[in-house]
Amino acid sequence: QITLKESGPTLVKPTQTLTLTCTFSGFSLSTSGVGVGWIRQPPGKALEWLALTYWDDEKRYSASLKSRLTITKDTSKNRVVLTMTNMDPVDTATYYCARRFRYSSGWGGLDYWGQGNLVTVSS
Amino acid sequence: QPVLTQPPSASASLGASVTLTCTLSSGYGDYKVDWYQQRPGKGPRFVMRVGAGGIVGSKGDGIPDRFSVLGSGLNRFLTIKNIQEEDESDYHCGADHGSGSNFAWVFGGGTKLTVL
């Protein structure tokens, strides 16, 4: 059974750095063809992709947020960490992590998601 | 990168069928799109991936046979037959684009499906 769970603060102040952890089970980020990404969703709004890390340590970032994001993985602990600097109230959102997998037919979508971590940015 | 457009809302009666549409921007007719279901207060759930030729790969875990997809031109459709109350959700489409430093993952605005 594949599960992912986000953890981190629910409230951060403007200008602070947000650190979120995705802890997963049922798969390994040391396996070829596996990736874990972060996606956020402001209240009542659309999904927005943030970053992805892959088994080979390749990383991908949203162009508009790249300067503020860092994604790292700890394969031994089955964790992926996202940091976002200089938080602003517009960054208030539910932050999700999700898995990406390469099937025999090629790369698939984000096939397993966590339940999300609502982060409010306010002083 | 592509832009994905979805109608903001749709409705269907219990037991009826509904087709949701995700439209790719011009020039991206060969792109695959993923459909996600998001029930109220929950995280998204992968439904399936669809290309111009239909489903790509397998459905997500636990997705009923009532859900099917079709691709045509710039449109990627999700059809739900025999709608149940549990199908009332937001449905999002998404697509990955590019590689390396120009990689991006884009999502549509989502369609809220109401079951009457």
XYZ file of C-alpha atoms in Angstrom:
239
model
C 0.000 0.000 0.000
C 1.381 3.374 -1.047
C 0.864 6.315 1.259
C 2.262 9.841 1.483
C 1.802 12.280 4.342
C 2.764 15.925 4.601
C 3.869 17.480 7.861
C 4.956 20.936 8.888
C 3.708 24.170 10.398
C 0.179 25.381 9.957
C 1.068 29.038 10.531
C 4.110 30.993 9.405
C 4.845 34.695 9.530
C 5.608 36.802 6.469
C 9.295 36.672 5.422
C 9.841 33.387 7.282
C 11.006 30.179 5.619
C 8.563 27.299 5.314
C 9.821 23.736 5.700
C 7.508 20.863 4.807
C 8.231 17.156 5.009
C 6.654 14.406 2.916
C 6.972 10.983 4.530
C 6.009 8.099 2.302
C 5.729 4.321 2.369
C 5.091 1.538 -0.098
C 7.803 2.603 -2.548
C 11.408 3.749 -2.533
C 13.000 6.866 -3.989
C 16.092 4.803 -4.675
C 14.169 2.803 -7.300
C 14.703 3.815 -10.911
C 11.759 5.683 -12.383
C 10.350 7.174 -9.186
C 9.795 10.812 -8.337
C 8.093 12.799 -5.582
C 6.732 16.271 -6.088
C 5.010 19.140 -4.317
C 1.832 20.867 -5.431
C -0.141 23.559 -3.639
C -3.715 24.809 -3.736
C -4.781 28.189 -2.344
C -8.256 28.099 -0.773
C -10.880 27.811 -3.495
C -8.298 27.997 -6.274
C -6.520 25.766 -8.764
C -3.639 23.392 -8.194
C -0.142 24.784 -8.746
C 2.898 22.583 -9.238
C 6.000 23.583 -7.263
C 8.830 21.048 -7.541
C 9.819 17.447 -8.274
C 12.747 15.291 -7.250
C 13.653 11.995 -8.862
C 15.407 8.789 -7.854
C 18.588 9.940 -9.662
C 18.594 13.229 -7.718
C 17.412 15.240 -10.706
C 15.265 18.154 -9.579
C 12.706 20.303 -11.357
C 11.252 23.587 -10.149
C 8.425 25.893 -11.098
C 10.024 28.706 -13.091
C 8.049 31.387 -11.261
C 9.081 30.143 -7.784
C 12.470 28.617 -8.477
C 14.438 31.253 -6.589
C 12.498 30.512 -3.403
C 12.297 26.695 -3.508
C 14.596 23.863 -2.529
C 13.602 20.195 -2.692
C 15.713 17.476 -1.125
C 15.302 13.775 -0.518
C 16.393 11.430 2.252
C 16.128 8.002 0.690
C 17.017 6.135 3.868
C 14.144 7.758 5.765
C 11.641 7.778 2.877
C 11.278 11.529 3.113
C 11.230 14.510 0.776
C 11.608 18.023 2.172
C 10.504 21.262 0.525
C 11.695 24.638 1.729
C 10.180 27.898 0.535
C 11.802 31.159 1.565
C 10.374 34.617 2.107
C 6.796 33.510 2.708
C 3.985 35.930 1.914
C 0.242 35.860 2.632
C -0.368 34.931 -1.037
C 1.451 31.660 -0.299
C -1.399 30.601 1.984
C -2.443 27.227 0.604
C -2.772 23.524 1.205
C 0.511 21.903 0.251
C 0.435 18.374 -1.145
C 3.122 15.866 -2.011
C 2.568 13.227 -4.674
C 4.392 10.380 -6.365
C 5.338 10.096 -10.014
C 6.218 6.730 -11.522
C 7.645 5.549 -14.818
C 5.639 2.596 -16.085
C 6.614 0.293 -18.950
C 4.559 2.589 -21.204
C 6.432 5.688 -20.024
C 6.073 8.320 -17.350
C 2.678 8.539 -15.688
C 0.898 11.290 -13.837
C 0.928 12.034 -10.126
C -0.602 8.749 -9.106
C -0.625 8.904 -5.293
C -1.192 12.012 -3.185
C -1.005 12.921 0.462
C -3.869 14.466 2.399
C -2.293 17.909 2.400
C -0.970 20.401 4.962
C -2.748 23.753 5.181
C -0.278 26.570 5.683
C -1.489 30.042 6.587
C 0.879 32.979 6.218
C -0.034 35.758 8.603
C 1.572 38.019 11.144
C 3.927 25.426 -22.211
C 0.299 24.410 -22.691
C -2.659 26.101 -21.065
C -5.447 23.787 -19.886
C -8.985 25.161 -19.886
C -11.888 23.634 -17.977
C -15.453 24.863 -17.501
C -15.851 25.942 -13.873
C -18.959 23.883 -13.235
C -21.054 20.969 -14.436
C -24.055 19.132 -13.110
C -25.812 15.843 -13.680
C -28.642 13.912 -12.132
C -28.136 10.800 -10.070
C -27.803 7.816 -12.414
C -27.185 9.948 -15.491
C -23.944 10.460 -17.418
C -21.736 13.514 -17.716
C -18.712 14.386 -19.819
C -16.121 16.810 -18.505
C -13.787 18.592 -20.896
C -10.194 19.744 -20.627
C -9.002 21.766 -23.616
C -5.348 22.142 -24.481
C -4.102 25.364 -26.012
C -3.325 25.453 -29.700
C -0.295 23.489 -30.817
C -0.427 20.922 -28.028
C -2.767 18.401 -29.605
C -0.347 15.518 -29.010
C -0.145 16.052 -25.247
C -1.350 13.637 -22.621
C -3.522 14.926 -19.796
C -4.154 13.497 -16.343
C -7.530 13.649 -14.642
C -7.765 14.020 -10.870
C -10.797 13.795 -8.606
C -10.889 15.911 -5.466
C -13.715 15.261 -3.043
C -14.657 18.055 -0.629
C -11.979 18.555 1.992
C -9.725 15.842 0.549
C -6.550 15.662 -1.490
C -6.618 14.950 -5.232
C -6.892 11.367 -6.443
C -5.481 10.201 -9.749
C -8.198 9.005 -12.134
C -6.358 8.235 -15.363
C -4.162 9.646 -18.116
C -5.535 10.334 -21.579
C -3.881 11.101 -24.866
C -5.211 11.754 -28.340
C -5.728 8.002 -28.746
C -7.477 7.390 -25.451
C -6.384 6.058 -22.094
C -2.656 5.839 -21.427
C -1.648 3.247 -18.863
C -4.026 2.176 -16.122
C -6.723 3.800 -14.052
C -5.916 4.940 -10.556
C -6.533 2.675 -7.607
C -10.218 2.057 -6.989
C -11.501 4.078 -9.940
C -14.753 2.414 -11.055
C -15.431 1.181 -14.571
C -18.028 3.953 -14.801
C -15.150 6.374 -15.496
C -13.725 6.514 -19.013
C -11.710 8.926 -21.139
C -11.422 9.981 -24.736
C -9.127 12.303 -26.636
C -10.032 14.320 -29.712
C -8.011 17.157 -31.195
C -7.222 19.568 -28.389
C -9.859 18.111 -26.075
C -9.460 15.473 -23.413
C -12.729 14.148 -22.062
C -13.661 12.376 -18.840
C -17.023 10.627 -18.929
C -18.771 9.361 -15.824
C -21.710 7.010 -16.320
C -24.403 6.133 -13.794
C -23.380 9.042 -11.586
C -23.394 8.408 -7.870
C -23.495 10.874 -4.974
C -19.851 10.031 -4.216
C -18.852 11.412 -7.635
C -19.666 14.965 -6.540
C -16.175 16.452 -6.575
C -13.860 18.911 -8.202
C -12.183 17.432 -11.254
C -8.791 18.766 -12.291
C -6.773 18.091 -15.402
C -3.002 18.409 -15.542
C -0.156 17.899 -17.988
C 3.617 17.797 -17.817
C 5.650 19.700 -20.372
C 9.206 19.879 -21.484
C 12.377 18.538 -19.947
C 15.373 19.740 -18.048
C 15.310 23.363 -17.020
C 12.120 24.133 -18.956
C 10.093 21.352 -17.344
C 6.706 22.398 -16.007
C 3.539 20.790 -14.750
C 0.387 22.740 -15.497
C -3.166 22.331 -14.255
C -6.533 23.537 -15.421
C -8.772 25.606 -13.213
C -10.904 22.614 -12.251
C -14.555 21.747 -12.821
C -16.929 21.443 -9.881
C -19.342 18.587 -10.559
C -22.665 18.773 -8.740
C -24.860 15.695 -8.505
C -28.516 16.671 -8.565
